[in-house]
Amino acid sequence: MDCTKCDREAVMHAAYSGAHLCERHLFESVERRVRRRIREDDMLPDDATPEDPETWVIGLSGGKDSVVLTDIIEETFAEDPRVELVALTIHEGIEGYRDESLAACEQLTADRDVRHEVVTYADEFDVEMDDVVEDDPMDMAACAYCGVFRRDLLAKYAEAYDADKLLTGHNLDDEAETALMNILEGNVEQVAKHFDASLGPFDERTPKDEMIPRAKPLRDVPEKEVALYAQLRDLPVHMEECPHSSEAFRGEIQDLLLKLEENHPGTRHSIMAGYEELAGLAADQYSDEDADVGECEECGAPTTRDRCRKCALVEAVNAV
Ligand SMILES: [Zn+2]
Ligand SMILES: [Zn+2]
C-alpha cells in the first residue's frame, strides 16, 4: 500500500482518518500534532524572551511516550532560546526495571544535550517501591502508593527548578482510558480536574493559581503511533512494563477501547472531545472556593487536611 501523501510505501494505516502514511509522513504527522497542541494550549506565552525564557520540566521515565515527547520538544525548540528544558526522572526503587529505563533517559538527554535530573524515593522518603509492594501496610495496589509519591516529587521539583510548565507524556489512549474510568466510576470531581490538576494530589483540590500548569502535548497522538515513531526513529526506549503494575481496571478499559476503536474508528477522539466539554461544565460545579486548602504541617504541600496524603503514606510505609 502506498502512502496517501506520496508514492513511498506506507508503514501504518490510521483507520480513524483513513490515511496510510510512509515513515517520513508519519514523523511529520506526529510532530505536527504535538506542535499544534503547544499552540492551541497556549503553552508558550508572548512574553517569553531569550533573556527571560520559559522553563519546561518534562517527566522523563524512559518509556516510549516520555522519550518521544522529550525528543520532539527538544527538536522543536533546539534553536529557540525562549524555552529551556529540564528532564526529570523519578527513581522508585524498582530493581532492574528503573535502572534500565534510567539508562535510556541518560542516553537520550546526553545525545540531545538536555539538562537531566534524577530524584529517588530512597533519598526523598527513605522508601523503595520493591519493599512497599512486599509490606503493603495500607492494603492497596502498588500503583496507588507510587502515584502519590511520583506526583508529589514531580510537583516539588518542578517548583524547585522554577518551572513555568510541567509536561508529561500522556498519549491519546492514556487520556481516553482515564476519561472512561472516571465516568464509569462516577467520579465527577475527578472529571472536573481534567484541565488543571491531572497530576495534582488526586484526593485533594489544589488552587489553580498556586500550581505549576500541567501540559500533555502528546495527548492527540494514539499510543501505536508513538510506539512506531520511537521505533522508526531508533530512540533509546525502555519497553518493559513495570513489574508491580497492578491496575486491573485500567487493563479492562484498555481492552474495551481497543475493541471499540477497531469496530468504530475515531472512538478515542470522540470520547476526548465530549470529555473536555463535560470537564468544563464539571469544573464550574467544583470551583476552588469550595475547597479549604492549607499547607501540610509536615512538608508544606497544599492539602485539605492537616497532613497530606503523601506524608501519611510515607509514615505508614516506614512504620513497617
Ligand atoms: Zn509519504
Ligand atoms: Zn506532607
Coordinates of N, CA, C and O in Angstrom, one line a residue, residues 56-230:
W56 N 10.6 24.5 31.0 CA 9.6 23.4 31.0 C 10.3 22.2 31.5 O 11.3 21.7 31.1
V57 N 9.7 21.6 32.6 CA 10.2 20.4 33.2 C 9.4 19.3 32.6 O 8.2 19.3 32.6
I58 N 10.1 18.3 32.0 CA 9.4 17.1 31.4 C 9.7 15.9 32.3 O 10.8 15.6 32.6
G59 N 8.6 15.2 32.7 CA 8.7 14.0 33.4 C 9.2 12.9 32.4 O 8.5 12.5 31.5
L60 N 10.5 12.5 32.6 CA 11.1 11.5 31.6 C 11.3 10.2 32.3 O 12.2 10.0 33.2
S61 N 10.5 9.2 31.9 CA 10.6 7.9 32.6 C 11.5 6.9 31.8 O 11.9 5.9 32.4
G62 N 11.7 7.2 30.6 CA 12.5 6.2 29.7 C 11.5 5.4 28.9 O 12.0 4.6 28.0
G63 N 10.2 5.4 29.2 CA 9.3 4.7 28.3 C 9.1 5.4 27.0 O 9.5 6.6 26.9
K64 N 8.4 4.8 26.1 CA 8.3 5.4 24.7 C 7.6 6.8 24.7 O 8.1 7.7 24.0
D65 N 6.6 7.0 25.5 CA 5.8 8.2 25.5 C 6.7 9.4 25.9 O 6.8 10.4 25.2
S66 N 7.3 9.3 27.1 CA 8.1 10.5 27.5 C 9.4 10.7 26.7 O 9.8 11.8 26.5
V67 N 9.9 9.6 26.1 CA 11.1 9.7 25.3 C 10.7 10.4 24.0 O 11.4 11.4 23.6
V68 N 9.6 10.0 23.4 CA 9.2 10.7 22.1 C 8.9 12.2 22.4 O 9.2 13.1 21.6
L69 N 8.2 12.4 23.5 CA 7.8 13.8 23.8 C 9.1 14.7 24.0 O 9.2 15.8 23.4
T70 N 10.0 14.2 24.8 CA 11.3 14.9 25.0 C 12.0 15.2 23.7 O 12.5 16.3 23.4
D71 N 12.1 14.1 22.9 CA 12.7 14.2 21.6 C 12.1 15.3 20.7 O 12.8 16.2 20.1
I72 N 10.8 15.3 20.6 CA 10.1 16.3 19.7 C 10.2 17.7 20.3 O 10.4 18.6 19.5
I73 N 10.0 17.8 21.6 CA 10.1 19.2 22.2 C 11.5 19.7 22.0 O 11.7 20.9 21.7
E74 N 12.5 18.9 22.2 CA 13.9 19.3 22.1 C 14.2 19.8 20.7 O 14.7 20.9 20.5
E75 N 13.7 19.0 19.7 CA 13.9 19.3 18.3 C 13.2 20.6 17.9 O 13.7 21.4 17.2
T76 N 12.0 20.7 18.5 CA 11.2 21.9 18.1 C 11.8 23.2 18.6 O 11.8 24.2 17.9
F77 N 12.4 23.1 19.8 CA 12.9 24.4 20.4 C 14.4 24.4 20.5 O 15.0 25.3 21.2
A78 N 15.1 23.5 19.8 CA 16.6 23.5 19.8 C 17.2 24.8 19.5 O 18.2 25.2 20.0
E79 N 16.6 25.5 18.5 CA 17.1 26.8 18.1 C 16.4 28.0 18.7 O 16.6 29.1 18.3
D80 N 15.5 27.7 19.6 CA 14.6 28.8 20.2 C 15.0 29.0 21.6 O 14.7 28.2 22.5
P81 N 15.7 30.2 21.9 CA 16.2 30.4 23.3 C 15.1 30.8 24.2 O 15.3 31.1 25.4
R82 N 13.8 30.8 23.8 CA 12.7 31.2 24.7 C 12.3 30.0 25.6 O 11.5 30.2 26.5
V83 N 12.8 28.8 25.3 CA 12.3 27.7 26.1 C 13.6 26.9 26.6 O 14.5 26.6 25.8
E84 N 13.6 26.7 27.9 CA 14.7 25.9 28.4 C 14.1 24.6 29.0 O 13.0 24.6 29.7
L85 N 14.7 23.4 28.7 CA 14.1 22.2 29.1 C 14.9 21.6 30.3 O 16.1 21.7 30.3
V86 N 14.2 20.9 31.2 CA 14.8 20.1 32.2 C 14.1 18.8 32.2 O 12.8 18.7 32.3
A87 N 14.8 17.7 32.0 CA 14.2 16.4 32.0 C 14.3 15.8 33.4 O 15.4 15.9 34.0
L88 N 13.2 15.4 34.0 CA 13.2 14.9 35.4 C 12.8 13.5 35.5 O 11.7 13.1 35.1
T89 N 13.7 12.6 36.0 CA 13.4 11.2 36.1 C 13.2 10.9 37.6 O 14.1 11.3 38.4
I90 N 12.2 10.1 37.9 CA 11.9 9.7 39.3 C 12.3 8.2 39.4 O 11.8 7.4 38.6
H91 N 13.2 7.9 40.3 CA 13.6 6.5 40.5 C 12.8 6.0 41.7 O 13.0 6.5 42.8
E92 N 12.0 5.0 41.5 CA 11.1 4.5 42.5 C 11.7 3.4 43.4 O 11.1 3.1 44.4
G93 N 12.9 2.9 43.0 CA 13.4 1.8 43.7 C 12.8 0.5 43.3 O 12.3 -0.3 44.2
I94 N 12.8 0.3 42.0 CA 12.3 -1.0 41.5 C 13.5 -1.6 40.8 O 13.9 -1.1 39.7
E95 N 14.0 -2.7 41.4 CA 15.2 -3.2 40.9 C 15.1 -3.7 39.4 O 14.1 -4.3 39.1
G96 N 16.1 -3.5 38.7 CA 16.2 -3.9 37.3 C 15.4 -2.9 36.4 O 15.9 -2.2 35.6
Y97 N 14.1 -2.9 36.6 CA 13.2 -2.1 35.8 C 13.6 -0.6 35.7 O 13.9 -0.1 34.6
R98 N 13.7 0.1 36.8 CA 14.1 1.5 36.7 C 15.5 1.8 36.3 O 15.8 2.8 35.7
D99 N 16.4 0.8 36.7 CA 17.8 1.0 36.4 C 18.0 1.0 34.8 O 18.7 1.8 34.3
E100 N 17.2 0.1 34.2 CA 17.4 0.0 32.7 C 16.7 1.2 32.0 O 17.3 1.7 31.1
S101 N 15.6 1.7 32.6 CA 15.0 2.8 31.9 C 15.8 4.1 32.2 O 15.8 5.0 31.4
L102 N 16.5 4.1 33.3 CA 17.3 5.3 33.6 C 18.4 5.4 32.6 O 18.8 6.5 32.1
A103 N 18.9 4.2 32.1 CA 20.0 4.2 31.1 C 19.4 4.8 29.8 O 20.1 5.6 29.1
A104 N 18.2 4.5 29.5 CA 17.6 5.1 28.3 C 17.5 6.6 28.4 O 17.8 7.4 27.5
C105 N 17.1 7.1 29.6 CA 16.9 8.5 29.8 C 18.3 9.2 29.7 O 18.4 10.3 29.1
E106 N 19.3 8.6 30.3 CA 20.6 9.2 30.2 C 21.2 9.3 28.8 O 21.8 10.3 28.4
Q107 N 20.9 8.2 28.0 CA 21.4 8.2 26.6 C 20.7 9.4 25.8 O 21.3 10.1 25.1
L108 N 19.4 9.4 26.0 CA 18.6 10.4 25.2 C 19.1 11.9 25.6 O 19.3 12.7 24.7
T109 N 19.2 12.2 26.9 CA 19.5 13.5 27.3 C 20.9 13.9 27.0 O 21.2 15.0 26.7
A110 N 21.8 12.9 27.0 CA 23.2 13.1 26.6 C 23.3 13.4 25.1 O 23.9 14.4 24.6
D111 N 22.6 12.6 24.3 CA 22.6 12.8 22.8 C 22.0 14.1 22.5 O 22.5 14.8 21.5
R112 N 21.0 14.6 23.2 CA 20.3 15.8 22.8 C 20.8 17.0 23.6 O 20.2 18.1 23.4
D113 N 21.7 16.8 24.5 CA 22.2 17.9 25.3 C 21.1 18.6 26.1 O 21.0 19.8 26.1
V114 N 20.3 17.8 26.8 CA 19.2 18.3 27.6 C 19.6 18.1 29.1 O 20.2 17.1 29.5
R115 N 19.4 19.1 29.9 CA 19.7 19.0 31.3 C 18.8 17.9 31.9 O 17.6 17.8 31.7
H116 N 19.5 17.0 32.7 CA 18.8 15.8 33.2 C 18.9 15.7 34.7 O 20.0 15.8 35.2
E117 N 17.8 15.6 35.5 CA 17.9 15.5 36.9 C 17.2 14.2 37.3 O 16.2 13.8 36.7
V118 N 17.7 13.5 38.3 CA 17.2 12.3 38.8 C 16.9 12.4 40.3 O 17.8 12.9 41.1
V119 N 15.7 12.1 40.8 CA 15.4 12.1 42.2 C 14.8 10.7 42.5 O 14.2 10.1 41.7
T120 N 15.1 10.3 43.8 CA 14.7 8.9 44.1 C 13.8 8.9 45.4 O 13.9 9.8 46.2
Y121 N 12.9 7.9 45.4 CA 12.1 7.7 46.6 C 13.0 7.4 47.8 O 12.7 7.8 48.9
A122 N 14.1 6.8 47.5 CA 15.0 6.4 48.6 C 15.5 7.7 49.3 O 15.5 7.8 50.5
D123 N 16.0 8.6 48.5 CA 16.6 9.9 49.1 C 15.5 10.7 49.7 O 15.6 11.3 50.8
E124 N 14.3 10.8 49.0 CA 13.3 11.7 49.4 C 12.5 11.2 50.6 O 12.1 11.9 51.5
F125 N 12.1 9.9 50.5 CA 11.2 9.3 51.5 C 11.7 8.2 52.3 O 11.0 7.6 53.1
D126 N 13.0 7.8 52.0 CA 13.5 6.6 52.6 C 12.7 5.4 52.3 O 12.4 4.5 53.1
V127 N 12.2 5.3 51.0 CA 11.3 4.3 50.6 C 11.8 3.7 49.3 O 12.3 4.4 48.4
E128 N 11.6 2.3 49.2 CA 11.9 1.7 47.9 C 10.6 1.0 47.5 O 10.0 0.2 48.3
M129 N 10.1 1.1 46.3 CA 8.8 0.5 45.9 C 8.9 -1.0 46.0 O 7.9 -1.6 46.4
D130 N 10.0 -1.6 45.8 CA 10.1 -3.1 46.0 C 9.7 -3.5 47.4 O 9.0 -4.5 47.6
D131 N 10.1 -2.7 48.4 CA 9.8 -3.0 49.8 C 8.3 -2.7 50.1 O 7.6 -3.5 50.8
V132 N 7.8 -1.6 49.5 CA 6.4 -1.2 49.7 C 5.5 -2.3 49.2 O 4.5 -2.7 49.9
V133 N 5.8 -2.9 48.1 CA 5.0 -3.9 47.5 C 4.9 -5.1 48.4 O 3.9 -5.7 48.6
E134 N 6.1 -5.4 49.0 CA 6.2 -6.6 49.9 C 5.4 -6.4 51.1 O 4.6 -7.3 51.6
D135 N 5.5 -5.2 51.8 CA 4.9 -5.0 53.1 C 3.4 -4.6 52.9 O 2.6 -5.0 53.7
D136 N 3.2 -3.7 52.0 CA 1.8 -3.2 51.7 C 1.0 -2.9 52.9 O -0.1 -3.4 53.1
P137 N 1.4 -1.9 53.8 CA 0.8 -1.7 55.1 C -0.7 -1.1 54.9 O -1.5 -1.2 55.8
M138 N -1.0 -0.5 53.8 CA -2.3 0.1 53.6 C -3.2 -0.8 52.8 O -4.4 -0.4 52.5
D139 N -2.7 -2.0 52.4 CA -3.5 -2.9 51.6 C -4.1 -2.3 50.4 O -5.3 -2.3 50.1
M140 N -3.2 -1.7 49.6 CA -3.6 -1.1 48.3 C -2.7 -1.6 47.2 O -1.7 -2.2 47.4
A141 N -3.1 -1.3 45.9 CA -2.3 -1.6 44.8 C -1.0 -0.8 44.8 O -1.0 0.3 45.3
A142 N 0.0 -1.4 44.3 CA 1.3 -0.7 44.2 C 1.2 0.7 43.6 O 1.8 1.6 44.0
C143 N 0.5 0.7 42.5 CA 0.4 2.0 41.7 C -0.3 3.1 42.5 O 0.0 4.3 42.2
A144 N -1.0 2.7 43.5 CA -1.7 3.8 44.4 C -0.7 4.5 45.2 O -0.7 5.7 45.3
Y145 N 0.3 3.8 45.8 CA 1.3 4.4 46.6 C 2.2 5.2 45.6 O 2.5 6.4 45.9
C146 N 2.6 4.5 44.6 CA 3.6 5.0 43.7 C 3.1 6.3 43.0 O 3.9 7.3 42.9
G147 N 1.8 6.4 42.7 CA 1.2 7.5 42.0 C 1.3 8.8 43.0 O 1.7 9.9 42.5
V148 N 1.0 8.6 44.2 CA 1.1 9.7 45.2 C 2.5 10.2 45.3 O 2.7 11.4 45.3
F149 N 3.4 9.3 45.5 CA 4.8 9.7 45.6 C 5.4 10.4 44.4 O 6.0 11.4 44.5
R150 N 5.0 9.8 43.2 CA 5.5 10.4 42.0 C 5.0 11.8 41.8 O 5.7 12.8 41.4
R151 N 3.6 12.0 41.9 CA 3.0 13.3 41.8 C 3.6 14.3 42.7 O 3.9 15.5 42.4
D152 N 3.9 13.9 43.9 CA 4.5 14.8 44.9 C 5.9 15.3 44.5 O 6.2 16.5 44.5
L153 N 6.7 14.3 44.0 CA 8.0 14.7 43.6 C 8.1 15.5 42.3 O 8.9 16.5 42.2
L154 N 7.2 15.2 41.4 CA 7.1 16.0 40.1 C 6.8 17.4 40.5 O 7.4 18.4 40.0
A155 N 5.8 17.6 41.4 CA 5.4 19.0 41.7 C 6.5 19.7 42.5 O 6.8 20.8 42.2
K156 N 7.1 19.0 43.5 CA 8.1 19.6 44.3 C 9.3 20.0 43.5 O 9.8 21.2 43.6
Y157 N 9.8 19.2 42.6 CA 11.0 19.5 41.8 C 10.7 20.5 40.6 O 11.5 21.3 40.3
A158 N 9.5 20.4 40.1 CA 9.1 21.4 39.1 C 9.2 22.8 39.7 O 9.7 23.7 39.1
E159 N 8.8 22.9 41.0 CA 8.9 24.2 41.7 C 10.3 24.5 42.0 O 10.7 25.6 41.8
A160 N 11.1 23.5 42.4 CA 12.5 23.8 42.7 C 13.3 24.3 41.5 O 14.2 25.1 41.7
Y161 N 12.9 23.8 40.3 CA 13.6 24.2 39.1 C 13.0 25.4 38.5 O 13.2 25.8 37.3
D162 N 12.0 26.1 39.2 CA 11.4 27.3 38.7 C 10.6 27.0 37.4 O 10.7 27.8 36.5
A163 N 10.0 25.9 37.3 CA 9.3 25.5 36.1 C 8.1 26.5 35.8 O 7.4 26.8 36.8
D164 N 7.9 26.8 34.6 CA 6.7 27.5 34.2 C 5.6 26.5 33.7 O 4.4 26.8 33.8
K165 N 6.0 25.3 33.3 CA 5.1 24.3 32.9 C 5.7 22.9 33.3 O 6.9 22.8 33.3
L166 N 4.8 22.0 33.6 CA 5.3 20.6 33.9 C 4.6 19.7 32.8 O 3.4 19.6 32.7
L167 N 5.5 19.1 32.0 CA 5.0 18.3 30.8 C 5.1 16.8 31.1 O 6.1 16.4 31.7
T168 N 4.0 16.1 30.7 CA 4.1 14.7 30.8 C 3.7 14.0 29.5 O 3.0 14.7 28.7
G169 N 4.1 12.8 29.3 CA 4.0 12.1 28.0 C 2.7 11.4 27.8 O 2.7 10.4 27.0
H170 N 1.6 11.7 28.4 CA 0.3 11.0 28.2 C -0.1 11.1 26.7 O -0.1 12.1 26.1
N171 N -0.5 9.9 26.2 CA -0.9 9.9 24.8 C -2.4 9.8 24.7 O -3.1 9.8 25.8
L172 N -3.0 9.7 23.5 CA -4.4 9.7 23.3 C -5.1 8.5 24.0 O -6.1 8.6 24.7
D173 N -4.5 7.3 24.0 CA -5.0 6.2 24.6 C -5.1 6.3 26.1 O -6.1 6.0 26.7
D174 N -4.0 6.8 26.7 CA -4.0 7.1 28.2 C -5.1 8.0 28.6 O -5.8 7.7 29.6
E175 N -5.3 9.1 27.8 CA -6.3 10.1 28.2 C -7.7 9.5 28.0 O -8.5 9.8 28.9
A176 N -7.9 8.8 27.0 CA -9.3 8.2 26.7 C -9.6 7.2 27.8 O -10.7 7.1 28.3
E177 N -8.6 6.4 28.2 CA -8.8 5.4 29.3 C -9.2 6.1 30.6 O -10.1 5.7 31.3
T178 N -8.4 7.1 30.9 CA -8.7 7.8 32.2 C -10.0 8.4 32.1 O -10.8 8.4 33.1
A179 N -10.4 9.0 31.0 CA -11.7 9.6 30.9 C -12.8 8.6 31.1 O -13.8 8.8 31.9
L180 N -12.7 7.5 30.5 CA -13.7 6.4 30.6 C -13.8 5.9 32.0 O -14.8 5.6 32.6
M181 N -12.6 5.7 32.6 CA -12.6 5.2 34.0 C -13.3 6.2 35.0 O -14.1 5.8 35.8
N182 N -13.0 7.5 34.8 CA -13.6 8.4 35.7 C -15.2 8.4 35.5 O -15.9 8.6 36.5
I183 N -15.6 8.3 34.3 CA -17.0 8.3 34.0 C -17.7 7.0 34.6 O -18.7 7.0 35.3
L184 N -17.0 5.9 34.3 CA -17.6 4.6 34.8 C -17.6 4.5 36.3 O -18.4 3.8 36.9
E185 N -16.6 5.2 36.9 CA -16.6 5.2 38.4 C -17.5 6.3 39.0 O -17.6 6.4 40.2
G186 N -18.1 7.1 38.1 CA -19.0 8.1 38.6 C -18.2 9.2 39.3 O -18.8 10.0 40.1
N187 N -16.9 9.4 39.0 CA -16.1 10.3 39.7 C -16.1 11.7 39.1 O -15.1 12.1 38.4
V188 N -17.2 12.5 39.3 CA -17.3 13.8 38.7 C -16.3 14.8 39.2 O -15.8 15.6 38.4
E189 N -15.9 14.6 40.4 CA -14.9 15.6 41.0 C -13.5 15.4 40.2 O -12.8 16.4 39.9
Q190 N -13.2 14.2 39.9 CA -12.0 13.9 39.1 C -12.2 14.4 37.7 O -11.2 14.9 37.1
V191 N -13.3 14.3 37.1 CA -13.6 14.9 35.8 C -13.3 16.4 35.8 O -12.7 16.9 34.9
A192 N -13.8 17.0 36.9 CA -13.6 18.5 37.0 C -12.1 18.9 37.0 O -11.8 20.0 36.6
K193 N -11.3 18.0 37.4 CA -9.8 18.3 37.5 C -9.1 18.1 36.1 O -7.9 18.4 36.1
H194 N -9.8 17.7 35.1 CA -9.1 17.3 33.9 C -8.1 18.4 33.4 O -7.0 18.1 33.0
F195 N -8.6 19.6 33.4 CA -7.7 20.7 32.8 C -6.6 21.2 33.7 O -5.6 21.6 33.3
D196 N -6.9 21.2 35.0 CA -5.9 21.9 35.9 C -5.1 21.0 36.8 O -4.0 21.4 37.2
A197 N -5.5 19.9 37.1 CA -4.8 19.1 38.2 C -4.7 17.7 37.9 O -4.7 16.8 38.8
S198 N -4.4 17.3 36.6 CA -4.4 15.9 36.3 C -3.2 15.2 37.0 O -3.2 14.0 37.1
L199 N -2.2 16.0 37.4 CA -1.1 15.4 38.1 C -1.1 15.9 39.6 O -0.2 15.5 40.3
G200 N -2.1 16.7 40.0 CA -2.1 17.2 41.4 C -2.5 16.0 42.3 O -2.8 15.0 41.9
P201 N -2.4 16.3 43.6 CA -2.7 15.3 44.6 C -4.1 14.8 44.3 O -5.1 15.6 44.2
F202 N -4.3 13.5 44.0 CA -5.6 13.1 43.4 C -6.8 13.1 44.4 O -7.9 13.1 43.9
D203 N -6.5 13.2 45.7 CA -7.6 13.2 46.6 C -7.9 14.5 47.2 O -8.6 14.7 48.1
E204 N -7.3 15.5 46.6 CA -7.4 16.9 47.2 C -7.5 17.9 46.1 O -7.0 17.7 45.0
R205 N -8.2 19.0 46.4 CA -8.2 20.1 45.4 C -7.0 21.0 45.7 O -6.7 21.3 46.8
T206 N -6.4 21.4 44.6 CA -5.3 22.4 44.7 C -5.7 23.6 44.0 O -6.2 23.6 42.9
P207 N -5.5 24.8 44.6 CA -5.9 26.0 43.9 C -5.1 26.2 42.6 O -3.9 26.0 42.6
K208 N -5.8 26.6 41.6 CA -5.1 26.6 40.3 C -4.0 27.6 40.3 O -2.9 27.4 39.7
D209 N -4.2 28.8 40.9 CA -3.1 29.8 40.8 C -1.9 29.5 41.5 O -0.8 30.1 41.4
E210 N -1.9 28.5 42.4 CA -0.7 28.1 43.1 C 0.0 27.0 42.5 O 1.1 26.5 42.9
M211 N -0.6 26.4 41.4 CA 0.0 25.3 40.8 C 0.8 25.6 39.6 O 0.4 26.5 38.8
I212 N 1.8 24.9 39.3 CA 2.5 25.0 38.0 C 1.7 24.3 37.0 O 1.3 23.2 37.2
P213 N 1.3 25.0 35.9 CA 0.4 24.4 34.9 C 1.0 23.1 34.3 O 2.2 23.0 34.1
R214 N 0.1 22.2 34.1 CA 0.5 20.9 33.5 C 0.2 21.0 32.0 O -0.7 21.6 31.6
A215 N 1.0 20.2 31.3 CA 0.7 20.2 29.8 C 1.0 18.7 29.3 O 1.9 18.1 29.8
K216 N 0.2 18.3 28.4 CA 0.3 17.0 27.8 C 0.3 17.1 26.3 O -0.7 16.8 25.6
P217 N 1.4 17.5 25.7 CA 1.4 17.8 24.3 C 1.3 16.6 23.4 O 1.0 16.8 22.2
L218 N 1.4 15.4 23.9 CA 1.3 14.2 23.1 C -0.2 13.6 23.1 O -0.4 12.6 22.6
R219 N -1.1 14.4 23.7 CA -2.4 13.8 24.0 C -3.3 13.6 22.8 O -4.4 13.0 22.9
D220 N -2.9 14.1 21.6 CA -3.6 13.8 20.4 C -3.1 12.6 19.6 O -3.7 12.3 18.6
V221 N -2.0 12.1 20.1 CA -1.4 11.0 19.3 C -1.7 9.6 19.9 O -1.3 9.4 21.1
P222 N -2.3 8.7 19.1 CA -2.5 7.4 19.6 C -1.2 6.6 20.0 O -0.2 6.8 19.4
E223 N -1.4 5.8 21.0 CA -0.2 5.0 21.5 C 0.6 4.3 20.4 O 1.8 4.3 20.4
K224 N -0.2 3.6 19.5 CA 0.5 2.8 18.5 C 1.4 3.7 17.6 O 2.5 3.3 17.2
E225 N 1.0 4.9 17.3 CA 1.8 5.8 16.5 C 3.0 6.3 17.3 O 4.1 6.5 16.7
V226 N 2.9 6.5 18.6 CA 4.0 6.9 19.4 C 5.1 5.8 19.4 O 6.2 6.0 19.3
A227 N 4.6 4.6 19.6 CA 5.5 3.4 19.6 C 6.2 3.3 18.3 O 7.4 3.0 18.2
L228 N 5.5 3.4 17.2 CA 6.1 3.3 15.9 C 7.1 4.4 15.6 O 8.2 4.2 15.0
Y229 N 6.8 5.6 16.1 CA 7.7 6.8 15.9 C 9.0 6.5 16.6 O 10.1 6.7 16.1
A230 N 8.9 6.0 17.9 CA 10.1 5.7 18.7 C 10.9 4.6 18.0 O 12.2 4.8 17.9

